[in-house]
Amino acid sequence: MTRAVSLLHLLFLILLGASFSARAAMEIQVVGGSAQQIAVAMVPFQAAAGQPEPPLTEIVAADLLRSGQFKLVSTAGTQQPTTPAQVAYGLWRDRGADALLVGQVVALEGGRFEVRFHLLDVVKQTQLAAFSYNVSAGQWRMIAHRIADVVYEKLTGIPGAFGSRIAYVQKQGTRYELRVADADGQNPRTVVRSGEPVISPRFSPDGSRLAYVSFEDKKPIVYVQSLRDGGRRKVAAFKGSNSAPAWSPDGRRLAVVLTRDEASQVYLINADGSGLTRLTRSASIDTEPVFSPDGKSVYFTSDRGGSPQIYRLAATGGDATRVSFSGSYNVSPTVSPDGRFLAYINRDEGRFRVMLHELASGQTRVLTDTTRDESPSFAPNGQAVLYATVEGGRGVLGTVTLDGQTRARLSESGVDAREPAWGR
Amino acid sequence: MNKFLWPALLAMSLTACGTTGQQATVEDRTEPQPTTAATTPSAQSTGVADSQVASSALPADPRKDPASPLAQRSVYFDFDSYVVKDQYRAMLEAHAGYLKSKGDARLILQGNADERGSREYNLALGQKRAEAVRKALVVMGVSNAQLEAISFGEEKPRATGSNESAYAENRRTDLVYGDE
């Protein structure tokens, strides 16, 4: 009898474990924060029976904290308003809150929910924003990210990027998975599974497609895959290696790196694989192209000067101009959405770190304090950089704000994550 | 089939041991070759020819014979270097001979790089190592149509450590035939 029970118990544990690993997603740790933080009080929304976990305000709080621009004011041991009419502003001003978020969740027919919230300016005692959404249980986290985006934009004047998505490659043993997840690493969805490496995923500008490099045919080939229906095509499968895809801002073309003519060179190709033209002409390595947001220039890595550095040339071709000058190894450029900054990986005394480069002034600043950073990409709102690094011998993802003050780690235990890209 | 191969292989072994002038003539019968092939020294390829003759008498694939230089498949590079070292000449001559004798054989040159730095840049560095071996084989008279230089970059390391000996092991080009 005891034995039967323990077996059942064991079986239960195994089932539990299985459901856990199927839902496994990244955990987040945040370090640091901006010196000038906005104080927000978020009263837990009035809950509806059967609403999904966790509470919406918990997801919103995690988003805002990750940005480094907010601090949370405790809502314990005081009034718990759910509508603006119930708010005693003096109480919240005394707690040091700049803004107050209140709301309600109401259960609707068919398992749907109505989510209503109000963002209030505590000092001016005015309403900054109020919205109501009708959502399914499956849209729970998405709506929390949207609320965080509203709070972020109303209080900082900059659009939020919490509702955006990231792509990354997860490696477990010899299995590779290209995944797309929410910007906080939750809701991961596998879009490619392979026994061979996958690298360099890039979201199309509208977020509907992913370009990436897969080694499944025993050599690097560039694919474009629809995130709507999973359909995909080989965009560049020429003789030699095909890699480093980068979307043009209009989503019609890709810059890719081919070796069909000679050493790795940058080419332009239509997203359907037609219309190949060669962009760079050197006897050196030219790779890692990325378009400027206006589509007029292409930044890329080249060793034409003897060490890898960032260069720029017109998207119509011509001579390249060197852009990076600090140190003997600068690779993997990414351009901010407003075109003002580059971020790239700089090697200094054996340490590979994320460097921010203001194009107008040429000023540079190292943003991270790790040693093996790779693959930087800007948030859609330009306020942070996503990158890969190594911690405890394992690949993890990180975000860092442009002032370098706030860093977050996204990691899942036992899983090696790499090659991140931030999309819409 | 073997009856046809015999004279060809014998002719090859003779030219390999003989003068460069003859070599060019024989090569012209199998593949159109760049003229630079005639300048390639072939003194070290005696052993190659021997093993090819010996193995063609056997049903076994000469590429699988551990005693044959055709069984050697890796070219290692010095740090930050893309020059094929002289120690690989005999081995590459053997592969060149095999490819010239079998016009339908295809050789894939898989370049590799160590794990330090950008994956895409390392893919380009691995490609440079593969290209170096491809060019050496073309100079030895192999048709470019039989060769494909590709790169695995740092993605498929033979040694997985993060130390100098592992890095050295991964600065490498592997030779893999299309039918393998």
XYZ file of C-alpha atoms in Angstrom:
604
model
C 0.000 0.000 0.000
C 2.694 2.429 0.992
C 4.561 1.446 -2.097
C 1.568 2.047 -4.364
C 1.091 5.461 -2.868
C 4.703 6.410 -3.303
C 4.623 5.255 -6.906
C 1.535 7.326 -7.527
C 3.229 10.190 -5.793
C 6.256 9.755 -8.004
C 4.100 9.612 -11.113
C 2.408 12.799 -10.032
C 5.766 14.477 -9.545
C 6.898 13.387 -12.993
C 3.727 14.752 -14.578
C 4.187 17.952 -12.651
C 7.761 18.177 -13.827
C 6.720 17.581 -17.419
C 4.141 20.329 -17.363
C 6.690 22.593 -15.736
C 9.340 22.111 -18.390
C 6.773 22.613 -21.144
C 5.941 25.985 -19.604
C 9.517 26.792 -18.674
C 10.426 30.353 -19.426
C 13.067 32.807 -18.457
C 13.509 34.354 -15.068
C 14.540 37.956 -14.700
C 16.993 39.631 -12.350
C 17.362 43.405 -12.368
C 20.438 45.268 -11.143
C 20.800 49.027 -10.712
C 18.446 51.779 -11.812
C 18.413 55.351 -12.979
C 19.293 58.103 -10.500
C 16.050 59.954 -11.331
C 13.290 57.407 -10.831
C 9.562 58.054 -11.100
C 7.663 56.764 -8.049
C 4.576 54.771 -9.003
C 2.012 53.198 -6.701
C 0.093 50.334 -8.259
C -2.924 49.177 -6.296
C -3.684 45.545 -7.137
C -6.637 45.629 -9.559
C -9.947 44.412 -8.187
C -9.865 40.759 -9.234
C -12.499 38.731 -11.068
C -13.293 35.093 -10.291
C -11.250 32.761 -12.465
C -8.827 35.389 -13.750
C -5.411 34.104 -14.878
C -2.280 34.308 -12.735
C -0.272 36.314 -11.910
C -2.179 39.537 -11.122
C -1.804 42.149 -13.876
C -0.108 44.708 -11.618
C 2.631 42.178 -10.866
C 3.509 41.901 -14.575
C 3.287 45.684 -15.034
C 5.568 46.245 -12.023
C 8.205 43.802 -13.335
C 8.179 45.570 -16.708
C 8.594 49.038 -15.214
C 11.369 47.921 -12.848
C 13.296 46.373 -15.727
C 13.467 49.770 -17.421
C 15.281 51.259 -14.404
C 13.252 54.445 -14.690
C 10.702 53.645 -11.999
C 10.504 52.779 -8.341
C 7.469 51.212 -6.732
C 5.663 52.771 -3.804
C 4.229 50.275 -1.331
C 0.457 49.930 -1.421
C 0.236 47.898 1.771
C -1.662 49.093 4.843
C -3.615 51.894 3.218
C -6.703 52.403 1.083
C -7.115 50.122 -1.967
C -8.992 52.251 -4.485
C -10.113 50.662 -7.764
C -11.613 53.794 -9.369
C -10.414 57.446 -9.432
C -13.411 58.572 -7.332
C -12.144 56.465 -4.410
C -8.635 57.947 -4.398
C -7.525 59.993 -1.392
C -4.637 61.781 -3.120
C -3.136 63.112 0.128
C -2.438 59.590 1.366
C -0.482 58.742 -1.783
C 1.356 62.048 -1.863
C 2.488 61.378 1.700
C 3.884 58.027 0.524
C 5.962 59.832 -2.088
C 4.052 58.580 -5.127
C 4.253 60.624 -8.307
C 1.656 58.501 -10.073
C -1.027 56.010 -9.057
C -2.420 53.118 -11.068
C -5.853 51.708 -10.153
C -8.101 49.279 -11.976
C -10.563 46.446 -12.089
C -10.955 43.107 -13.794
C -14.513 41.994 -14.567
C -15.402 38.487 -15.755
C -17.394 38.412 -19.011
C -19.287 35.700 -20.870
C -17.261 33.024 -22.642
C -14.235 33.158 -20.348
C -13.270 36.688 -21.377
C -12.397 39.578 -19.090
C -12.810 43.303 -19.118
C -9.759 45.134 -17.816
C -10.211 48.811 -16.864
C -7.482 51.009 -15.500
C -6.726 54.633 -14.668
C -3.329 56.262 -14.397
C -3.450 59.274 -12.091
C -1.062 62.141 -11.457
C -0.863 62.278 -7.659
C 0.582 65.781 -7.456
C -1.793 67.458 -9.926
C -4.668 65.130 -8.970
C -5.536 64.574 -12.606
C -6.072 61.553 -14.825
C -3.194 60.847 -17.231
C -4.755 57.903 -19.036
C -7.710 55.543 -18.819
C -8.368 52.476 -20.943
C -10.640 49.466 -21.022
C -9.836 46.205 -22.810
C -11.885 43.087 -23.537
C -9.426 40.183 -23.480
C -9.239 36.399 -23.491
C -7.260 34.537 -20.842
C -4.535 33.941 -23.458
C -4.054 37.709 -23.846
C -3.459 38.247 -20.126
C 0.275 38.975 -20.238
C -0.032 40.884 -23.495
C -2.558 43.285 -21.942
C -0.339 43.755 -18.888
C 2.549 44.738 -21.201
C 0.234 47.175 -22.982
C -0.703 48.779 -19.646
C 3.023 49.044 -18.829
C 3.589 50.693 -22.225
C 0.862 53.263 -21.456
C 2.309 54.020 -18.002
C 5.832 54.282 -19.435
C 4.836 56.604 -22.265
C 2.637 58.870 -20.117
C 5.304 59.276 -17.462
C 8.489 59.449 -19.580
C 7.180 60.823 -22.894
C 8.805 57.887 -24.731
C 6.836 54.965 -26.184
C 7.200 51.747 -24.202
C 8.595 48.517 -25.648
C 7.176 46.052 -23.121
C 4.706 44.695 -25.657
C 7.502 43.873 -28.103
C 9.068 40.477 -28.749
C 12.515 38.979 -28.805
C 13.958 36.065 -30.772
C 16.837 33.937 -29.527
C 18.418 30.544 -30.009
C 18.275 28.041 -27.202
C 20.704 25.156 -27.064
C 20.157 22.057 -24.953
C 22.716 19.333 -25.538
C 22.837 19.017 -29.311
C 19.342 20.405 -29.896
C 18.792 23.920 -31.146
C 15.535 25.855 -30.941
C 14.884 29.241 -32.479
C 12.360 30.850 -30.176
C 10.210 33.958 -30.134
C 9.128 35.256 -26.722
C 7.661 38.350 -25.101
C 10.247 41.030 -24.282
C 10.332 39.730 -20.680
C 11.263 36.237 -21.892
C 7.809 34.798 -21.133
C 5.456 33.011 -23.550
C 8.276 31.378 -25.519
C 7.253 29.793 -28.795
C 9.598 27.561 -30.780
C 9.655 28.454 -34.476
C 12.541 26.229 -35.613
C 13.821 22.998 -34.078
C 17.053 21.538 -35.416
C 19.893 19.192 -34.634
C 22.220 21.666 -36.351
C 23.115 25.220 -35.308
C 20.876 28.213 -35.985
C 22.323 31.734 -35.762
C 21.602 35.375 -36.568
C 17.787 35.668 -36.322
C 16.429 39.070 -37.386
C 12.809 40.280 -37.244
C 11.410 41.925 -40.349
C 10.545 45.595 -39.675
C 6.825 44.767 -39.285
C 7.621 41.801 -37.028
C 5.784 39.296 -39.223
C 8.841 37.371 -40.476
C 12.164 36.120 -39.205
C 15.318 35.843 -41.287
C 17.954 33.501 -39.870
C 20.882 31.249 -40.741
C 20.454 27.485 -40.397
C 23.121 24.797 -40.799
C 20.581 21.993 -41.309
C 21.852 21.371 -44.871
C 25.440 20.987 -43.567
C 26.322 24.556 -44.512
C 25.045 28.013 -43.599
C 21.941 29.006 -45.585
C 19.720 32.081 -45.090
C 16.000 31.432 -44.587
C 13.015 33.743 -44.216
C 10.134 32.334 -42.211
C 6.631 33.686 -41.676
C 5.685 33.926 -38.008
C 2.011 33.794 -38.996
C 1.890 30.429 -40.761
C 5.424 29.059 -40.296
C 5.996 28.897 -44.053
C 9.592 29.499 -45.019
C 11.875 29.789 -48.002
C 15.595 29.682 -48.708
C 16.541 33.226 -49.595
C 20.274 32.726 -50.049
C 21.644 29.238 -50.710
C 24.540 29.972 -53.027
C 27.772 28.039 -53.324
C 29.865 28.604 -50.211
C 28.498 30.171 -47.015
C 25.358 32.308 -46.751
C 24.850 34.313 -43.576
C 24.287 37.555 -41.637
C 20.833 38.600 -42.912
C 19.682 42.187 -42.249
C 16.331 43.646 -43.294
C 15.971 46.886 -45.225
C 13.616 49.290 -43.380
C 10.859 48.710 -45.967
C 11.052 44.939 -45.409
C 11.493 44.243 -49.118
C 15.192 43.469 -49.251
C 17.871 41.830 -47.181
C 21.546 42.489 -46.935
C 23.295 39.106 -46.708
C 26.881 37.875 -46.645
C 27.903 35.422 -49.349
C 31.180 33.782 -50.294
C 30.141 32.736 -53.810
C 32.568 35.108 -55.523
C 35.367 35.359 -52.986
C 35.892 36.110 -49.295
C 32.787 37.018 -47.278
C 31.170 40.021 -48.991
C 27.919 41.938 -48.500
C 25.145 41.530 -51.115
C 21.587 42.805 -51.430
C 18.781 40.424 -52.318
C 14.994 40.678 -52.464
C 13.164 38.950 -49.619
C 11.907 36.327 -52.109
C 15.468 35.424 -53.126
C 15.458 37.302 -56.439
C 17.501 40.294 -57.647
C 20.944 39.609 -56.215
C 23.432 42.493 -56.353
C 26.845 42.783 -54.772
C 27.331 45.710 -52.377
C 30.918 45.531 -51.061
C 33.985 44.862 -53.194
C 37.049 44.073 -51.178
C 39.536 41.273 -50.785
C 38.853 41.399 -47.027
C 36.137 40.089 -44.751
C 33.001 42.228 -45.009
C 30.190 40.916 -42.810
C 27.431 41.711 -40.264
C 25.619 44.318 -42.386
C 22.818 46.418 -40.873
C 20.744 49.147 -42.530
C 20.457 52.642 -41.123
C 16.797 53.429 -40.242
C 16.445 55.661 -43.327
C 17.645 52.796 -45.522
C 20.322 54.954 -47.135
C 23.401 53.460 -45.470
C 24.677 50.056 -44.478
C 26.976 49.594 -41.499
C 29.106 46.464 -41.471
C 32.174 44.793 -39.948
C 35.329 44.624 -42.053
C 38.955 43.689 -41.443
C 40.141 45.717 -44.443
C 42.236 47.917 -42.140
C 43.976 44.925 -40.545
C 41.613 44.441 -37.589
C 37.818 44.112 -37.511
C 36.144 47.538 -37.352
C 32.782 49.073 -38.164
C 32.406 50.761 -41.556
C 29.571 52.504 -43.357
C 28.752 52.743 -47.028
C 25.793 53.935 -49.112
C 23.139 51.273 -49.734
C 23.713 52.006 -53.435
C 27.391 51.062 -53.124
C 30.597 53.045 -53.360
C 33.424 53.668 -50.956
C 33.193 52.690 -47.304
C 34.066 54.999 -44.417
C 35.500 53.711 -41.169
C 33.260 54.476 -38.174
C 34.833 52.778 -35.123
C 38.298 53.726 -33.912
C 38.662 52.710 -30.273
C 40.587 49.464 -29.907
C 41.525 46.648 -32.253
C 38.267 44.681 -32.334
C 34.825 46.199 -32.923
C 32.156 43.907 -34.395
C 28.392 43.237 -34.667
C 26.995 46.745 -35.213
C 23.350 47.591 -34.535
C 21.734 50.993 -35.141
C 19.275 52.727 -32.791
C 15.788 53.293 -34.278
C 16.408 57.071 -34.418
C 19.750 56.539 -36.167
C 21.679 58.478 -33.509
C 23.588 55.595 -31.938
C 25.441 52.467 -32.843
C 25.926 49.670 -30.370
C 28.580 47.073 -31.100
C 30.885 44.623 -29.352
C 34.264 46.020 -28.361
C 37.186 43.877 -27.239
C 39.492 45.450 -24.715
C 42.143 43.432 -22.871
C 40.360 40.196 -23.721
C 36.961 41.456 -22.565
C 34.104 41.572 -25.056
C 31.579 44.200 -23.968
C 28.698 46.218 -25.381
C 29.796 49.675 -26.510
C 27.490 52.598 -27.286
C 28.695 55.014 -29.950
C 27.015 58.368 -30.567
C 27.419 58.933 -34.298
C 27.250 62.747 -34.304
C 29.930 63.255 -31.660
C 31.885 60.028 -32.063
C 31.726 59.569 -28.272
C 31.758 56.002 -27.029
C 30.840 54.395 -23.717
C 31.051 50.793 -22.535
C 27.628 49.775 -21.183
C 28.310 46.392 -19.595
C 30.719 44.884 -17.084
C 30.683 41.319 -18.403
C 33.437 39.710 -20.465
C 31.846 37.693 -23.255
C 29.070 39.832 -24.712
C 27.725 39.191 -28.215
C 24.899 40.100 -30.612
C 23.605 43.479 -29.413
C 20.263 44.802 -30.691
C 18.268 47.900 -29.781
C 14.807 47.886 -28.230
C 12.140 49.158 -30.659
C 11.939 52.355 -28.561
C 15.721 52.744 -28.523
C 15.961 52.874 -24.706
C 17.851 49.629 -24.072
C 20.114 47.118 -25.769
C 19.532 43.364 -25.696
C 22.640 41.186 -25.879
C 23.969 37.717 -25.140
C 26.629 37.013 -22.564
C 28.064 34.114 -20.583
C 27.498 33.612 -16.868
C 28.738 30.565 -15.002
C 29.715 28.930 -18.284
C 26.179 29.265 -19.636
C 24.731 31.576 -22.261
C 22.237 34.093 -20.883
C 20.482 37.134 -22.323
C 20.758 40.609 -20.868
C 19.332 44.053 -21.368
C 21.101 47.276 -20.481
C 19.752 50.810 -20.612
C 21.594 53.385 -22.726
C 22.957 55.097 -19.596
C 24.421 51.742 -18.514
C 22.714 52.157 -15.119
C 20.177 49.332 -15.288
C 20.918 45.789 -16.331
C 18.540 42.844 -16.424
C 19.319 39.172 -16.961
C 16.924 36.816 -18.669
C 17.848 33.212 -18.088
C 16.324 29.806 -17.764
C 18.126 27.280 -15.620
C 19.909 24.520 -17.501
C 19.427 26.215 -20.854
C 21.993 27.960 -23.008
C 20.505 31.055 -24.685
C 22.275 33.032 -27.386
C 21.856 35.080 -30.566
C 19.106 37.408 -29.328
C 17.329 39.932 -31.537
C 14.745 42.484 -30.488
C 11.715 43.036 -32.711
C 8.403 44.834 -32.612
C 35.723 -0.084 -64.686
C 38.972 -0.953 -62.971
C 40.519 -1.633 -66.355
C 39.841 1.916 -67.322
C 41.050 3.346 -64.053
C 44.334 1.484 -64.072
C 46.041 3.320 -66.933
C 44.786 6.664 -65.693
C 46.129 6.092 -62.204
C 49.398 4.764 -63.540
C 49.729 7.792 -65.769
C 49.059 9.991 -62.781
C 51.575 8.260 -60.594
C 54.131 8.651 -63.339
C 53.500 12.350 -63.773
C 53.458 12.873 -60.070
C 56.970 11.456 -59.893
C 58.054 12.906 -63.182
C 58.445 16.283 -64.814
C 56.015 19.142 -64.548
C 55.688 19.306 -68.317
C 54.175 15.846 -68.488
C 51.938 16.589 -65.564
C 50.297 19.432 -67.402
C 49.595 17.228 -70.412
C 48.002 14.465 -68.403
C 45.921 16.872 -66.410
C 44.535 18.378 -69.560
C 42.972 15.036 -70.390
C 40.913 14.982 -67.193
C 40.077 18.592 -66.385
C 40.818 21.979 -67.898
C 43.415 23.465 -65.570
C 44.766 26.895 -64.824
C 48.331 27.275 -66.070
C 49.587 27.927 -62.566
C 49.242 24.206 -61.910
C 52.426 23.576 -63.864
C 54.458 25.507 -61.325
C 53.309 23.358 -58.423
C 56.172 21.247 -57.074
C 55.171 17.617 -56.965
C 58.247 16.024 -55.444
C 56.505 14.973 -52.267
C 53.648 13.195 -53.953
C 55.468 9.914 -54.596
C 53.827 8.289 -51.626
C 50.483 9.444 -52.860
C 50.865 7.729 -56.167
C 52.013 4.536 -54.481
C 49.050 4.361 -52.222
C 46.667 5.083 -55.063
C 48.080 2.298 -57.158
C 48.041 -0.085 -54.237
C 44.520 0.723 -53.202
C 43.075 0.572 -56.688
C 44.139 -3.046 -56.717
C 41.918 -3.516 -53.671
C 38.187 -3.045 -53.589
C 38.531 -0.725 -50.563
C 38.024 3.028 -50.816
C 41.522 4.604 -50.718
C 40.120 7.519 -48.749
C 39.357 5.152 -45.872
C 42.823 3.543 -45.790
C 44.459 4.825 -42.584
C 47.885 4.466 -44.221
C 46.882 6.771 -47.070
C 47.340 10.532 -46.847
C 43.780 10.613 -48.187
C 42.680 9.570 -44.712
C 44.120 12.805 -43.346
C 41.341 15.336 -43.323
C 42.292 18.289 -41.151
C 44.449 21.332 -41.845
C 45.332 23.365 -38.740
C 46.206 27.048 -38.730
C 48.347 29.209 -36.482
C 46.708 31.930 -34.395
C 45.441 34.782 -36.577
C 46.912 33.087 -39.666
C 45.244 31.865 -42.855
C 48.323 30.359 -44.485
C 48.307 26.626 -45.269
C 51.481 25.340 -43.650
C 53.965 23.342 -45.698
C 53.423 20.229 -43.572
C 50.035 19.757 -45.304
C 51.427 19.804 -48.838
C 51.731 15.995 -49.231
C 48.269 15.422 -47.858
C 46.712 18.056 -50.116
C 48.615 16.723 -53.143
C 47.056 13.324 -52.402
C 43.567 14.794 -52.332
C 44.307 16.799 -55.475
C 45.383 13.592 -57.188
C 42.244 11.784 -56.099
C 39.968 14.609 -57.252
C 41.714 14.813 -60.613
C 41.332 11.065 -61.076
C 37.639 11.174 -60.219
C 35.974 14.010 -62.073
C 32.655 13.405 -60.346
C 34.145 13.558 -56.834
C 33.238 16.630 -54.834
C 35.193 17.917 -51.855
C 33.746 20.216 -49.232
C 36.170 22.332 -47.238
C 34.690 23.115 -43.844
C 36.394 26.010 -42.095
C 36.192 26.447 -38.325
C 37.064 29.110 -35.785
C 37.479 29.320 -32.043
C 34.658 30.603 -29.851
C 36.036 34.026 -29.000
C 34.072 36.970 -30.352
C 31.213 37.420 -32.780
C 29.620 34.312 -34.310
C 29.186 35.921 -37.723
C 32.729 37.287 -37.746
C 33.996 33.864 -36.728
C 31.984 32.366 -39.578
C 33.943 34.674 -41.907
C 37.247 33.672 -40.268
C 36.401 29.964 -40.716
C 35.533 30.725 -44.330
C 38.962 32.294 -44.791
C 40.577 29.051 -43.582
C 38.393 26.988 -45.934
C 39.240 29.328 -48.834
C 42.964 28.977 -48.121
C 42.735 25.207 -48.554
C 40.471 25.550 -51.606
C 42.994 27.848 -53.286
C 45.851 25.460 -52.499
C 43.958 22.620 -54.185
C 43.124 24.763 -57.229
C 46.818 25.628 -57.540
C 47.482 21.872 -57.494
C 45.233 21.551 -60.521
C 41.863 20.614 -59.034
C 38.838 22.007 -60.836
C 37.044 24.645 -58.797
C 33.760 22.991 -59.789
C 34.724 19.996 -57.618
C 35.339 22.173 -54.563
C 33.100 24.068 -52.176
C 34.529 26.136 -49.330
C 32.050 26.666 -46.503
C 32.312 27.634 -42.868
C 30.951 26.364 -39.593
C 32.524 29.296 -37.753
C 32.502 28.547 -34.030
C 29.277 26.517 -34.252
C 30.666 22.997 -34.444
C 33.776 22.915 -32.270
C 35.794 19.705 -32.140
C 37.204 20.781 -28.782
C 34.719 22.456 -26.455
C 37.006 23.950 -23.798
C 37.667 27.659 -23.348
C 41.460 27.396 -23.366
C 44.316 27.789 -25.822
C 44.581 24.093 -26.729
C 40.869 23.947 -27.530
C 41.118 27.163 -29.540
C 44.054 25.723 -31.520
C 42.097 22.519 -32.220
C 39.236 24.606 -33.622
C 41.361 26.776 -35.943
C 40.957 24.183 -38.630
C 39.656 23.244 -42.044
C 38.202 19.765 -42.526
C 38.076 17.988 -45.879
C 34.837 16.057 -46.409
C 33.862 14.372 -49.671
C 30.377 14.907 -51.035
C 29.558 11.202 -50.897
C 30.643 10.791 -47.290
